[in-house]
Amino acid sequence: MRTETANPVRLSDYRPSAYAIDTVDLHVALDEADTLVTATLALRRRDGTPSGAPLRLDGDELVLVQLALDGVPLPGDAYATDPDGLVLHAPPEDPFRLTIVTRLDPAANTKLMGLYRSSGTWCTQCEAEGFRRITYFLDRPDVLAVYTVRMEAPKALAPVLLSNGNRVEAGDLPDGRHYAVWHDPWPKPSYLFALVAGDLAARIDGFTTASGRPVELGIYVEHGNETRIDYAMDALKRSMRWDEEVFGREYDLDVFNIVAVSDFNMGAMENKGLNVFNDKYVLADPDVATDTDYAGIEAVIAHEYFHNWTGNRITCRDWFQLCLKEGLTVFRDQEFTSDMRSRPVKRIADVRTLRSHQFPEDGGPLAHPVRPEVYKEINNFYTATVYEKGAEVIRMLKTLVGDDAFRAGMDLYFDRHDGDAATMEDFVACFAEASGRDLSAFMHWYSQAGTPTVEIAEAYDPSARTYRLTFTQTVPPTPGQPVKQPAVIPVRFGLVGSNGADMTYASVSGAEVRDDVIALTETRHEVVFTGVSERPVPSLFRGFSAPVKPQIALTPSDLTFLMRHDGDPFNRWQAASTLAMTMLVAGSEAARSGVTPRIDPAYLDALDETIADGTLDPAFRALMLAVPGENDVAREIGENVDPDAIATAHRTLRAAIGARLETTLAHIVSEASEAGDVAYTPDAAGAGRRSLVNAALDLLAATGRMEVLEAVERRFDLATNMTDRVAALSMLVHRNAPGAEAALGRFHDRFGSVPLVVDKWLAVQATAPDPSTLDRVRGLTRHPSFSFRNPNRTRSLIGSFANLNPTQFARPDGAGFDFVADVVLLLDGTNPQVAARIVTSFRSWRSYEARRRAKAEAALKRIAGKPTLSRDVSDIVERALA
Ligand code: B3K
Ligand code: ZN
């Protein structure tokens, strides 16, 4: 028998574990050569488990040194090990202690799961199933235990010893070694365990909670990065305060530590009291970090901190409930950013991310519900659907029940489930109770995959003064789910009158309408407004009130009207986007047939007016200038996609904008340079100004005028911050400017020793829409600044190429696909999680035109054909090909 753990794992098979673990005593002896872990688990049979029932513990690539029961070593026939774990055949009837000694080689751990070394620092990553790579355990989120961790290490190599909770003891040992003991009073699942040991620099600060509890805050980084901690520390304090003020949640330990490491598979990890971060989301100063980096740090610091309540104090019963903590925590970090920065700008940015990441997932072979019902490899479900769509679902819940009931529901959830491993049903029940509403149909959002389409027809009857909106929704079939139920869809709306203001009406019927929200619950609703004095322009799904694809045939003049007048900034932006999308789709068709695409002058006029409006937030204006990306257009077209035709349409539209808006754009650029050197501040206002100027320059450069590129090169040389510098570099490289190569060289000369900046240098080159890019990327894999062992480097070069360079990844000769497939096969042997992430860039392969489709399929099949493929990669390629 190899395993009792079924694969695939199904939600319907969930059973509580037969045994519980109340305490874990971990003794970790760290050494250069090897590491010895002694785990003592206090186990007891759960009610209902027959006495003597075998105990099965999870394990992965472990070397067992010794196993003892209540202090007595066990004979070999008392237990059995296999590649997936260990079985104790006949555990005692009464509570017992199991002591397990395992030997690890952290330096050889290239998967970066479990205990590994990153630039000489020992660190851990346990979510989802990494703890079983440290010791045998009931490695599942519903087994909550109190941990005490004693770590020992050579003092010279690891003066800093950290784990979860509070430090209760420390001291020196013989032979230059020392130790520390950490105790975490809060019962937690194994995935939240962490330890860090290394020679790290620290910034120590403090925070006093609302109720007066002092908390020591520490941020630990590799030496040399001490000067880049301030922003993260400030973001942490703001997050702590915000969670108290907005959600009434206080921190609950004496210390909160963050450690930044350079080799990390994901963004960061919310381990109790000891967050471990990819250093990309901690380190910043204006010379090396862009505005986007600063915003990312603020959001990820907040996200991980917010997990302390949504994830740690209340955790998930099983991994199917991942959205319980992730969707909710993303929602919370989005709200935080909205409060710290601009709410409309944040909303537009989030919707862009949702559409570019989640919509293609939902519309392709990897589609799955926000709460999946089956998985082969759980690490492949940390997806845009679970995170971003999961956050949208929470947002809809708030829209439907209203702000007050939402807050009451959250309070009830914290109150009722503190200390629990909970489910989505538990969560939603709190809102049903707080609002008095039946939310059973709302649960379809958790169980049904696919992005609903909502078709809307409108009719105004001037004699009856009625206005009718007919909504028809379709939830498309997705893998394993051919038939769908109608979703509950909140439509926030306004009826915009000819004076630009929202109109009033006498009554409304045909659906539940509360305030400015229509709740669609059926496949079809006819909503009739009476007392409507003129035909309004409908502004629907304001603030993107539901993650759906609305289809309404508004005329171009309706859309330019909304661009100018909609009271909802999101829909002003959406109107511009819709118009641009229509032109891009038509333009791509035109490019295929060799016709020059038509650009609507009324759109350009309305855009010019908006951009010239100095009363509008510069960040908002920058977003208005950003037309849908090439991948967005491909998704809209949906089938028989030709990325080259889309790129042509995209270039043409952007050049037309650059030409028509030249005066306005040039004014924005010159105004900024006249204002001269304002000291850099990474806040929303500064970032917004820079984003507008860079967007303006990029559009001017799109006209292909040489003097613009010369100005960009000067800007590159004179830049006083990384945002402007890397924006200029990218314009030069992506337009093949004469100075591009030299600029790349100067950039590397100056920043080649800062790995996070090297990432930008790699990404700029990998995203150049040029036939030479593939060769360049191949060459860069051999550059001394690059390493496949580092996930950040790999994502910057390979991930950027595969996801952000549509014409070169999908070259018609298939060479781009082949290259990425080679990389996936290579990485599969060392870091399957990163390999699996990269292979998802093939997720829309079926929508290509026939030639590219065949090449992509061949590349996927070649990956699938590798005899020893990891479960991570095989899971994705099998689903992609199914
Ligand atoms: N919870 C972690 C992600 C873990 C991913 C495991 N493959 C970070 C986060 O979402 O906050
Ligand atoms: Zn999270």
PDB file of C-alpha atoms and ligand atoms in Angstrom, residues 113 125-129 191-192 264-270 300 303-304 307 319 322 325-326 329-330 377-382 387 833 837, ligand 1:
ATOM      1  CA  MET A 113       8.903  24.111   0.475  1.00  0.00           C
ATOM      2  CA  GLN A 125       7.473  27.693   3.868  1.00  0.00           C
ATOM      3  CA  CYS A 126       4.750  25.341   4.973  1.00  0.00           C
ATOM      4  CA  GLU A 127       1.532  26.376   3.233  1.00  0.00           C
ATOM      5  CA  ALA A 128      -0.026  24.333   1.851  1.00  0.00           C
ATOM      6  CA  GLU A 129       1.704  21.027   2.586  1.00  0.00           C
ATOM      7  CA  TYR A 191       0.799  25.424   7.600  1.00  0.00           C
ATOM      8  CA  LEU A 192       1.280  28.505   9.813  1.00  0.00           C
ATOM      9  CA  PHE A 264      10.680  32.565  -2.268  1.00  0.00           C
ATOM     10  CA  ASN A 265       8.069  30.801  -4.373  1.00  0.00           C
ATOM     11  CA  MET A 266       5.291  33.325  -3.798  1.00  0.00           C
ATOM     12  CA  GLY A 267       4.741  36.871  -2.523  1.00  0.00           C
ATOM     13  CA  ALA A 268       4.722  36.295   1.208  1.00  0.00           C
ATOM     14  CA  MET A 269       3.405  34.036   3.941  1.00  0.00           C
ATOM     15  CA  GLU A 270       1.263  34.871   6.943  1.00  0.00           C
ATOM     16  CA  VAL A 300       1.164  42.667   0.631  1.00  0.00           C
ATOM     17  CA  HIS A 303      -2.618  41.388   3.293  1.00  0.00           C
ATOM     18  CA  GLU A 304      -0.340  39.175   5.379  1.00  0.00           C
ATOM     19  CA  HIS A 307      -4.497  37.202   7.750  1.00  0.00           C
ATOM     20  CA  TRP A 319      -8.049  23.413   1.480  1.00  0.00           C
ATOM     21  CA  LEU A 322      -9.026  28.426   0.750  1.00  0.00           C
ATOM     22  CA  LYS A 325      -9.128  33.233   4.054  1.00  0.00           C
ATOM     23  CA  GLU A 326      -7.779  34.369   0.686  1.00  0.00           C
ATOM     24  CA  THR A 329      -8.151  38.868   2.951  1.00  0.00           C
ATOM     25  CA  VAL A 330      -7.755  40.192  -0.595  1.00  0.00           C
ATOM     26  CA  GLU A 377      -2.302  19.428  -6.348  1.00  0.00           C
ATOM     27  CA  ILE A 378      -3.542  22.089  -3.956  1.00  0.00           C
ATOM     28  CA  ASN A 379      -0.685  24.467  -4.736  1.00  0.00           C
ATOM     29  CA  ASN A 380      -2.217  24.910  -8.178  1.00  0.00           C
ATOM     30  CA  PHE A 381      -5.336  26.419  -6.611  1.00  0.00           C
ATOM     31  CA  TYR A 382      -3.754  29.584  -5.296  1.00  0.00           C
ATOM     32  CA  TYR A 387      -8.063  35.180  -4.646  1.00  0.00           C
ATOM     33  CA  GLN A 833       5.693  24.931  -8.063  1.00  0.00           C
ATOM     34  CA  ARG A 837       2.970  28.513 -12.510  1.00  0.00           C
TER      35      ARG A 837
HETATM   36  N1  B3K B   1      -1.049  32.180   2.016  1.00  0.00           N
HETATM   37  C1  B3K B   1       0.116  32.462   1.217  1.00  0.00           C
HETATM   38  C2  B3K B   1       0.171  31.712  -0.051  1.00  0.00           C
HETATM   39  C3  B3K B   1       0.644  30.308   0.087  1.00  0.00           C
HETATM   40  C4  B3K B   1       0.807  29.675  -1.263  1.00  0.00           C
HETATM   41  C5  B3K B   1       1.117  28.222  -1.154  1.00  0.00           C
HETATM   42  N2  B3K B   1       1.400  27.639  -2.440  1.00  0.00           N
HETATM   43  C6  B3K B   1       0.226  33.919   0.930  1.00  0.00           C
HETATM   44  C7  B3K B   1      -1.021  34.692   0.961  1.00  0.00           C
HETATM   45  O1  B3K B   1      -1.947  34.497   0.210  1.00  0.00           O
HETATM   46  O2  B3K B   1      -1.125  35.545   1.788  1.00  0.00           O
END
